[in-house]
């Protein structure tokens, strides 16, 4: 009983959707005055009273969870499942509608790095400010100042106003402050998806160091790899309710399987955000994997791109990249690697990539697509589609829990070497 | 029994907002380092990349005073209880500015800091309290400038009658800070729901100045029909008391000062209650 660090008891949170009140004082006073005289509210729309009932959104519904000291929990679920709401309540940014959370120990929450950074202040001044916002005292910050500056790797610019920093430097400094909080309980939202790959690795390293120091950590992420690598236990939220709770591997697998059931591997890309100039004359319109059906490890994968062009273009190379959920590229297929370029005529055409055996570890990935001619890009869409790879019929169950991102087949052989 | 003992060991209980009296002022005290850093940030950041820097603290009231001297003193010919017009207006604006700035700069606490409040917890009261303190610094600069001008006039032989009521200054500052903070946090709490109040603030403060004896002495209003307006105004006694201390003229009324003090205490209590109520859930409505 006494080693419970966070006890979440029947926590619910509701939001009222749509308009709250009438938005201006005049109309609220009008409504109030009308109600006082027993007249109908001049600002109410017909049937609004019933509508309000229907407009209550339960972001969390009766969530209970006991977290013991030193445990590292991952919170997973789809967008809108209530993960962020739970973190916000834990961080005291907003209050629950009912239920309560009891906490033993100091809580620090990182819903964002660099909260309260002021562009005009220097790096050093911002360390103090940000540290104080996160709950450190001046003495604590001063004690750790050298460590923070060293971790951020920007010693040279520490007395420069942060508005002159590159975004990478900014994030480094911000994470460095956050990484040196000394809480007993750490609540983290997906702040790891920042900075370059090397710095991300450093952040993950710091996170797992924190986890191994016996601190209690709650971690929300879409990055299944990070959840898998860092946590021991996981809770899966769906529509504000706990769907599954327990050891991370069981929960993760159940989550991935369910996500597969309703993910369609087809996406219209015409209106997806691109960099300026991309996708103007020649563009990818639609991406489809395995005709919209499931994608499995060890099975064939067919990616179909519907391309439209206003002009004739010669010798187009088509590129498809597979990225981690944190955006780092794992694998690229470029048609010119296979010695193939396409001549595109005005109008529509379909380009298809067929991979006989997909060797990706069962997990979620993002797809990048590109149309280029040499170094000149006609279209490039990063993170155009989310692809979920399921365990295939020949996938041994044990690998689903393993590490690594590529699971390749090979020819194996054993030779007995008997002496004599 | 054992149930109760284990309850006591929790460091923090997060609950739905209940009641109006969970002020948690000790929380604000625990974050005093943060308050001082906010003060520093406000003070340092505002004047970076300006040519005149903190000189603006002096230039603004100086120009206002000059304008008042010309418009109200020379053109309109309003009475100043026989004091040098320039000093009279300067005293009024210096004091009024402190109150007006406290009010306007705390009145957007929630809307201006929504992005920060949405990401991390700290007692929200730290922000308006830091504003009142940083305004105090800018008041100190303006006040020093006022003293400088006061000394100049004194040396030139103007008939000034400083007296020991000058010692009321700390009390007056506390009252003004309290009034500004009180009105500011109530307005900031209401603006989370009613955005139109924000427009009203800048305009309202300006109007309010004319309902306060800033550019004319209270004595010139005492026989008018609308003198009740000045007597109800909690700022009246503060401005009058300040000028009484330095010029020996004006109406120093202990009754009015008592009224202002009571007003401030009630306003602050009310403001803190509303503010604390709103800070728990305002992220859902912004």
PDB file of C-alpha atoms in Angstrom, chain A residues 4 7 13 15 20 23-25 28 89-105 111-112 115-116 118 120-121 125 128-129 132-135 137-138 163-164, chain B residues 6-7 9-17 27 30-31 33-34 37-38 40-41 44-45 48-49 115-122 124 193-197 279-281 283-285:
ATOM      1  CA  UNK A   4       2.070   3.455  -4.384  1.00  0.00           C
ATOM      2  CA  UNK A   7      -3.190   6.550  -7.212  1.00  0.00           C
ATOM      3  CA  UNK A  13     -13.166  14.583 -17.344  1.00  0.00           C
ATOM      4  CA  UNK A  15     -15.641  18.903 -21.972  1.00  0.00           C
ATOM      5  CA  UNK A  20     -19.876  27.917 -23.834  1.00  0.00           C
ATOM      6  CA  UNK A  23     -19.374  34.453 -25.646  1.00  0.00           C
ATOM      7  CA  UNK A  24     -20.209  38.052 -24.950  1.00  0.00           C
ATOM      8  CA  UNK A  25     -21.325  39.515 -21.689  1.00  0.00           C
ATOM      9  CA  UNK A  28     -25.280  36.314 -21.309  1.00  0.00           C
ATOM     10  CA  UNK A  89      -4.791  16.396 -15.121  1.00  0.00           C
ATOM     11  CA  UNK A  90      -1.699  14.759 -13.639  1.00  0.00           C
ATOM     12  CA  UNK A  91       0.300  17.892 -14.406  1.00  0.00           C
ATOM     13  CA  UNK A  92      -2.423  20.037 -12.831  1.00  0.00           C
ATOM     14  CA  UNK A  93      -2.911  22.051 -15.987  1.00  0.00           C
ATOM     15  CA  UNK A  94      -6.583  21.321 -15.742  1.00  0.00           C
ATOM     16  CA  UNK A  95      -8.744  19.765 -13.054  1.00  0.00           C
ATOM     17  CA  UNK A  96     -10.740  16.535 -13.297  1.00  0.00           C
ATOM     18  CA  UNK A  97     -14.528  16.711 -13.447  1.00  0.00           C
ATOM     19  CA  UNK A  98     -14.840  13.976 -10.863  1.00  0.00           C
ATOM     20  CA  UNK A  99     -12.638  11.500  -9.053  1.00  0.00           C
ATOM     21  CA  UNK A 100      -9.247  12.227  -7.596  1.00  0.00           C
ATOM     22  CA  UNK A 101      -5.586  11.543  -7.989  1.00  0.00           C
ATOM     23  CA  UNK A 102      -3.332  11.137  -4.991  1.00  0.00           C
ATOM     24  CA  UNK A 103       0.351  11.573  -5.403  1.00  0.00           C
ATOM     25  CA  UNK A 104       3.283  10.782  -3.150  1.00  0.00           C
ATOM     26  CA  UNK A 105       6.437  12.668  -4.081  1.00  0.00           C
ATOM     27  CA  UNK A 111       4.205  18.341 -21.803  1.00  0.00           C
ATOM     28  CA  UNK A 112       6.505  20.469 -23.894  1.00  0.00           C
ATOM     29  CA  UNK A 115       7.870  26.359 -21.855  1.00  0.00           C
ATOM     30  CA  UNK A 116       8.170  30.047 -21.093  1.00  0.00           C
ATOM     31  CA  UNK A 118      11.745  34.251 -23.754  1.00  0.00           C
ATOM     32  CA  UNK A 120      15.096  38.209 -25.808  1.00  0.00           C
ATOM     33  CA  UNK A 121      16.760  36.542 -22.847  1.00  0.00           C
ATOM     34  CA  UNK A 125      18.768  33.466 -18.263  1.00  0.00           C
ATOM     35  CA  UNK A 128      16.850  29.881 -14.778  1.00  0.00           C
ATOM     36  CA  UNK A 129      13.423  30.981 -15.980  1.00  0.00           C
ATOM     37  CA  UNK A 132      11.724  27.896 -12.152  1.00  0.00           C
ATOM     38  CA  UNK A 133       8.636  27.366 -14.285  1.00  0.00           C
ATOM     39  CA  UNK A 134       9.225  23.620 -14.064  1.00  0.00           C
ATOM     40  CA  UNK A 135       9.403  23.942 -10.294  1.00  0.00           C
ATOM     41  CA  UNK A 137      14.406  26.769  -7.091  1.00  0.00           C
ATOM     42  CA  UNK A 138      17.166  29.166  -8.028  1.00  0.00           C
ATOM     43  CA  UNK A 163      16.121  34.251 -30.575  1.00  0.00           C
ATOM     44  CA  UNK A 164      19.424  33.934 -32.418  1.00  0.00           C
TER      45      UNK A 164
ATOM     46  CA  UNK B   6      -2.255   6.659   4.981  1.00  0.00           C
ATOM     47  CA  UNK B   7      -4.323   9.569   3.683  1.00  0.00           C
ATOM     48  CA  UNK B   9       1.032  10.674   3.622  1.00  0.00           C
ATOM     49  CA  UNK B  10      -0.067  11.907   0.211  1.00  0.00           C
ATOM     50  CA  UNK B  11       1.892  14.933  -0.888  1.00  0.00           C
ATOM     51  CA  UNK B  12      -0.680  16.078  -3.364  1.00  0.00           C
ATOM     52  CA  UNK B  13      -4.313  15.367  -4.022  1.00  0.00           C
ATOM     53  CA  UNK B  14      -5.709  16.429  -7.369  1.00  0.00           C
ATOM     54  CA  UNK B  15      -9.438  16.975  -7.143  1.00  0.00           C
ATOM     55  CA  UNK B  16     -12.235  18.608  -9.067  1.00  0.00           C
ATOM     56  CA  UNK B  17     -12.614  22.283  -8.197  1.00  0.00           C
ATOM     57  CA  UNK B  27       2.096  27.641  -3.018  1.00  0.00           C
ATOM     58  CA  UNK B  30       7.045  28.435  -2.622  1.00  0.00           C
ATOM     59  CA  UNK B  31       7.383  29.757  -6.162  1.00  0.00           C
ATOM     60  CA  UNK B  33      12.008  32.455  -7.205  1.00  0.00           C
ATOM     61  CA  UNK B  34       9.780  32.171 -10.230  1.00  0.00           C
ATOM     62  CA  UNK B  37      12.466  35.728 -12.490  1.00  0.00           C
ATOM     63  CA  UNK B  38       9.246  36.905 -14.113  1.00  0.00           C
ATOM     64  CA  UNK B  40      13.401  40.277 -14.190  1.00  0.00           C
ATOM     65  CA  UNK B  41      12.145  38.953 -17.514  1.00  0.00           C
ATOM     66  CA  UNK B  44      14.922  43.153 -19.062  1.00  0.00           C
ATOM     67  CA  UNK B  45      13.039  41.901 -22.088  1.00  0.00           C
ATOM     68  CA  UNK B  48      16.144  45.035 -25.217  1.00  0.00           C
ATOM     69  CA  UNK B  49      16.690  46.290 -28.745  1.00  0.00           C
ATOM     70  CA  UNK B 115       0.183  28.718 -24.068  1.00  0.00           C
ATOM     71  CA  UNK B 116       2.399  28.526 -21.014  1.00  0.00           C
ATOM     72  CA  UNK B 117      -0.434  27.720 -18.605  1.00  0.00           C
ATOM     73  CA  UNK B 118      -1.504  24.927 -20.932  1.00  0.00           C
ATOM     74  CA  UNK B 119       1.758  23.104 -20.547  1.00  0.00           C
ATOM     75  CA  UNK B 120       2.931  23.313 -16.992  1.00  0.00           C
ATOM     76  CA  UNK B 121       1.595  23.883 -13.526  1.00  0.00           C
ATOM     77  CA  UNK B 122       2.709  26.652 -11.251  1.00  0.00           C
ATOM     78  CA  UNK B 124      -1.057  31.141 -11.732  1.00  0.00           C
ATOM     79  CA  UNK B 193     -15.216  33.776 -20.917  1.00  0.00           C
ATOM     80  CA  UNK B 194     -16.011  37.274 -22.120  1.00  0.00           C
ATOM     81  CA  UNK B 195     -13.391  38.575 -24.487  1.00  0.00           C
ATOM     82  CA  UNK B 196     -15.059  41.952 -24.894  1.00  0.00           C
ATOM     83  CA  UNK B 197     -13.923  42.960 -21.413  1.00  0.00           C
ATOM     84  CA  UNK B 279      -7.323  28.798 -12.833  1.00  0.00           C
ATOM     85  CA  UNK B 280      -8.320  25.188 -12.214  1.00  0.00           C
ATOM     86  CA  UNK B 281     -10.293  24.756 -15.403  1.00  0.00           C
ATOM     87  CA  UNK B 283      -7.658  25.697 -20.042  1.00  0.00           C
ATOM     88  CA  UNK B 284     -10.896  24.002 -21.071  1.00  0.00           C
ATOM     89  CA  UNK B 285     -12.520  27.234 -22.176  1.00  0.00           C
TER      90      UNK B 285
END
